[in-house]
Amino acid sequence: MEIKSIKATRQPDKVLLVFTNNFVLPVPVEEISRQSLAKNLEVNPKLLQKLINISLYFYGYNLCLRQIAFSPKNQAILERKLKQYLPRQILKLKLNQYQPDLNLIIQKVIQKLNSQNLIDESGFTFSYIRRYPKKSSKQINYELSLLKVPPKLITKALAQSNILNDQQKIEKLVVKKIKLLDNPDTKIKLIASLVRHGYQYQDIKAVIDDLTKKQ
């Protein structure tokens, strides 16, 4: 299989390799010189596989840059997004038959981002806590643990973030419905809802009792 043509795209950092079988593969423009690519070049299976990996790396890396530009990200979040995105890209580019090693590509993307200090565990943790001010500390702790944030960092971020403590959060949520708490069914539903959001029953009861006394 040969390269029939190399086409420019609207993106200055990307070109399209068009092969004699009409297979089209986007690659970074710098790979033209790096891989000595040219029209009529015979591409053997080894080089083709390398170019496919380069293409997917290019897309994965740029996805991560867009995500990081939006808000700080930690490694687990980026790995998850890459695992969701790259298989879709394989289908879009019709690369199924070539079976690229996605784990290796993801590993290389993460290594590159780490080498550039673009993965920010601390920034992500503080950002996550600020994004969900209504969630309990227990719920935040659980969710961040699933995202592989170190326990010490979670504790530090919760302590240093300028957010309400759990009892203050409960009070803010309950005070709007204080007049409805005379109805036992409404009270039970409210307590159950708060418990599902990770708040401790004793904290909920203490806040409700205190607000009821103040009426």
Coordinates of C-alpha atoms in Angstrom, one line a residue:
M1 CA 0.0 0.0 0.0
E2 CA 1.3 3.5 -1.0
I3 CA 0.6 7.0 0.1
K4 CA -1.5 8.5 -2.8
S5 CA -1.5 12.0 -1.5
I6 CA -1.0 14.2 1.6
K7 CA -3.7 16.7 2.1
A8 CA -3.8 19.8 4.3
T9 CA -6.7 20.4 6.6
R10 CA -8.3 23.4 8.3
Q11 CA -6.2 22.6 11.3
P12 CA -2.7 23.8 10.7
D13 CA -1.3 21.0 13.0
K14 CA -3.0 18.1 11.1
V15 CA -2.7 16.5 7.6
L16 CA -4.5 13.6 6.0
L17 CA -2.7 10.7 4.5
V18 CA -4.6 9.3 1.6
F19 CA -3.6 5.7 0.6
T20 CA -4.0 3.9 -2.7
N21 CA -6.8 1.8 -1.3
N22 CA -8.6 5.2 -0.4
F23 CA -8.0 4.6 3.3
V24 CA -7.6 8.1 5.0
L25 CA -5.6 8.6 8.2
P26 CA -5.2 12.0 10.0
V27 CA -1.7 12.5 11.5
P28 CA 0.1 15.5 13.1
V29 CA 1.9 17.6 10.5
E30 CA 5.3 17.2 12.1
E31 CA 5.2 13.5 11.4
I32 CA 5.6 14.1 7.7
S33 CA 9.3 15.0 8.2
R34 CA 9.7 12.8 11.3
Q35 CA 8.6 9.6 9.5
S36 CA 9.9 10.7 6.1
L37 CA 6.4 10.5 4.6
A38 CA 5.9 11.4 1.0
K39 CA 3.6 10.8 -2.0
N40 CA 4.1 7.3 -3.5
L41 CA 5.9 6.0 -0.4
E42 CA 5.4 2.3 0.1
V43 CA 3.9 1.8 3.6
N44 CA 4.5 -1.6 5.1
P45 CA 2.3 -3.0 7.9
K46 CA 4.7 -2.0 10.7
L47 CA 4.8 1.6 9.6
L48 CA 1.1 1.7 9.1
Q49 CA 0.5 0.4 12.6
K50 CA 2.9 3.1 13.9
L51 CA 1.1 5.8 12.0
I52 CA -2.3 4.6 13.4
N53 CA -0.9 4.7 16.9
I54 CA 0.4 8.2 16.3
S55 CA -3.0 9.3 15.0
L56 CA -4.8 8.0 18.0
Y57 CA -2.2 9.5 20.3
F58 CA -2.7 12.9 18.6
Y59 CA -6.5 12.8 19.1
G60 CA -6.2 11.5 22.7
Y61 CA -3.6 14.1 23.7
N62 CA -5.7 17.0 22.2
L63 CA -8.8 15.7 23.9
C64 CA -7.0 15.9 27.3
L65 CA -5.7 19.4 26.5
R66 CA -9.3 20.6 25.9
Q67 CA -10.5 18.9 29.1
I68 CA -7.7 20.5 31.1
A69 CA -8.4 24.0 29.6
F70 CA -12.0 23.7 30.9
S71 CA -11.0 22.8 34.5
P72 CA -8.2 21.0 36.4
K73 CA -8.1 17.2 35.9
N74 CA -6.5 14.3 37.7
Q75 CA -5.1 11.2 36.0
A76 CA -8.1 9.0 36.7
I77 CA -10.5 11.4 35.1
L78 CA -8.4 11.7 32.0
E79 CA -7.8 8.0 31.7
R80 CA -11.6 7.4 31.9
K81 CA -12.3 10.0 29.3
L82 CA -9.6 8.5 27.0
K83 CA -11.1 5.0 27.4
Q84 CA -14.5 6.4 26.4
Y85 CA -13.2 8.6 23.5
L86 CA -10.6 6.5 21.7
P87 CA -12.9 3.5 20.9
R88 CA -15.3 6.0 19.2
Q89 CA -12.4 7.5 17.3
I90 CA -11.4 4.0 16.1
L91 CA -14.9 3.5 14.7
K92 CA -14.9 7.0 13.1
L93 CA -11.6 6.4 11.4
K94 CA -12.5 2.8 10.5
L95 CA -9.5 1.4 12.3
N96 CA -11.2 -1.7 13.8
Q97 CA -9.2 -4.2 11.8
Y98 CA -5.9 -2.8 12.9
Q99 CA -6.4 -3.5 16.6
P100 CA -4.4 -0.6 18.0
D101 CA -3.1 -1.0 21.6
L102 CA -5.3 1.6 23.4
N103 CA -3.7 0.9 26.8
L104 CA -0.3 1.8 25.5
I105 CA -1.6 4.9 23.7
I106 CA -3.3 6.1 26.9
Q107 CA -0.2 5.4 28.9
K108 CA 1.9 7.5 26.5
V109 CA -0.7 10.4 26.6
I110 CA -0.6 10.4 30.4
Q111 CA 3.2 10.3 30.5
K112 CA 3.3 13.3 28.2
L113 CA 0.8 15.3 30.3
N114 CA 2.7 14.4 33.5
S115 CA 6.0 15.5 31.9
Q116 CA 4.4 18.9 31.2
N117 CA 2.9 19.1 34.7
L118 CA -0.6 19.4 33.2
I119 CA -2.2 16.8 35.5
D120 CA -3.2 18.6 38.7
E121 CA -4.5 16.3 41.4
S122 CA -4.7 19.1 44.0
G123 CA -6.4 21.6 41.7
F124 CA -8.9 18.9 40.5
T125 CA -9.7 18.0 44.1
F126 CA -10.4 21.6 45.2
S127 CA -12.3 22.3 42.0
Y128 CA -14.5 19.2 42.6
I129 CA -15.3 20.2 46.1
R130 CA -16.3 23.8 45.0
R131 CA -18.4 22.4 42.2
Y132 CA -20.7 20.4 44.5
P133 CA -21.3 22.6 47.5
K134 CA -24.5 20.7 48.5
K135 CA -22.9 17.3 48.8
S136 CA -21.9 16.0 52.2
S137 CA -18.2 15.6 53.2
K138 CA -18.8 11.8 53.3
Q139 CA -20.2 11.8 49.8
I140 CA -17.4 14.0 48.4
N141 CA -14.8 11.8 50.2
Y142 CA -16.4 8.6 48.6
E143 CA -16.6 10.0 45.1
L144 CA -13.0 11.4 45.1
S145 CA -11.8 8.1 46.5
L146 CA -13.3 6.4 43.4
L147 CA -11.4 8.8 41.3
K148 CA -8.2 7.7 43.0
V149 CA -7.5 10.9 44.9
P150 CA -5.2 10.3 47.8
P151 CA -7.1 10.3 51.2
K152 CA -4.7 12.9 52.7
L153 CA -5.3 15.3 49.8
I154 CA -9.1 14.9 50.2
T155 CA -8.9 15.7 53.9
K156 CA -6.6 18.7 53.3
A157 CA -8.9 20.0 50.5
L158 CA -12.1 19.7 52.6
A159 CA -10.4 21.4 55.5
Q160 CA -9.0 24.3 53.4
S161 CA -12.0 24.8 51.1
N162 CA -14.1 27.8 52.0
I163 CA -17.3 25.7 52.1
L164 CA -20.0 25.1 54.7
N165 CA -19.6 22.2 57.1
D166 CA -22.2 19.4 56.9
Q167 CA -24.5 20.8 59.6
Q168 CA -24.5 24.2 57.9
K169 CA -25.3 22.5 54.6
I170 CA -28.2 20.5 56.1
E171 CA -29.6 23.7 57.7
K172 CA -29.4 25.5 54.4
L173 CA -31.3 22.7 52.7
V174 CA -33.9 22.1 55.5
V175 CA -34.7 25.8 56.4
K176 CA -36.5 26.2 53.1
K177 CA -38.9 23.4 54.0
I178 CA -39.2 24.0 57.7
K179 CA -42.9 24.8 57.5
L180 CA -43.5 21.4 55.9
L181 CA -41.9 19.4 58.7
D182 CA -45.1 19.3 60.7
N183 CA -46.2 16.6 58.2
P184 CA -44.5 13.3 59.3
D185 CA -44.4 11.9 55.8
T186 CA -42.7 15.0 54.4
K187 CA -40.2 14.9 57.3
I188 CA -39.3 11.2 56.7
K189 CA -38.9 11.9 52.9
L190 CA -36.6 14.9 53.6
I191 CA -34.5 12.9 56.1
A192 CA -34.2 10.0 53.6
S193 CA -33.2 12.3 50.8
L194 CA -30.4 13.9 52.9
V195 CA -29.2 10.4 54.1
R196 CA -29.0 9.3 50.4
H197 CA -26.8 12.4 49.8
G198 CA -24.3 11.1 52.4
Y199 CA -25.4 13.2 55.4
Q200 CA -25.2 11.5 58.8
Y201 CA -28.6 10.9 60.4
Q202 CA -27.5 12.3 63.8
D203 CA -26.5 15.6 62.1
I204 CA -29.8 15.8 60.2
K205 CA -31.8 15.1 63.4
A206 CA -29.9 17.7 65.4
V207 CA -30.4 20.4 62.7
I208 CA -34.2 19.6 62.4
D209 CA -34.7 19.6 66.2
D210 CA -32.8 22.9 66.5
L211 CA -34.8 24.6 63.7
T212 CA -38.1 23.2 65.1
K213 CA -37.4 24.7 68.5
K214 CA -36.7 28.1 67.0
Q215 CA -40.1 28.2 65.3

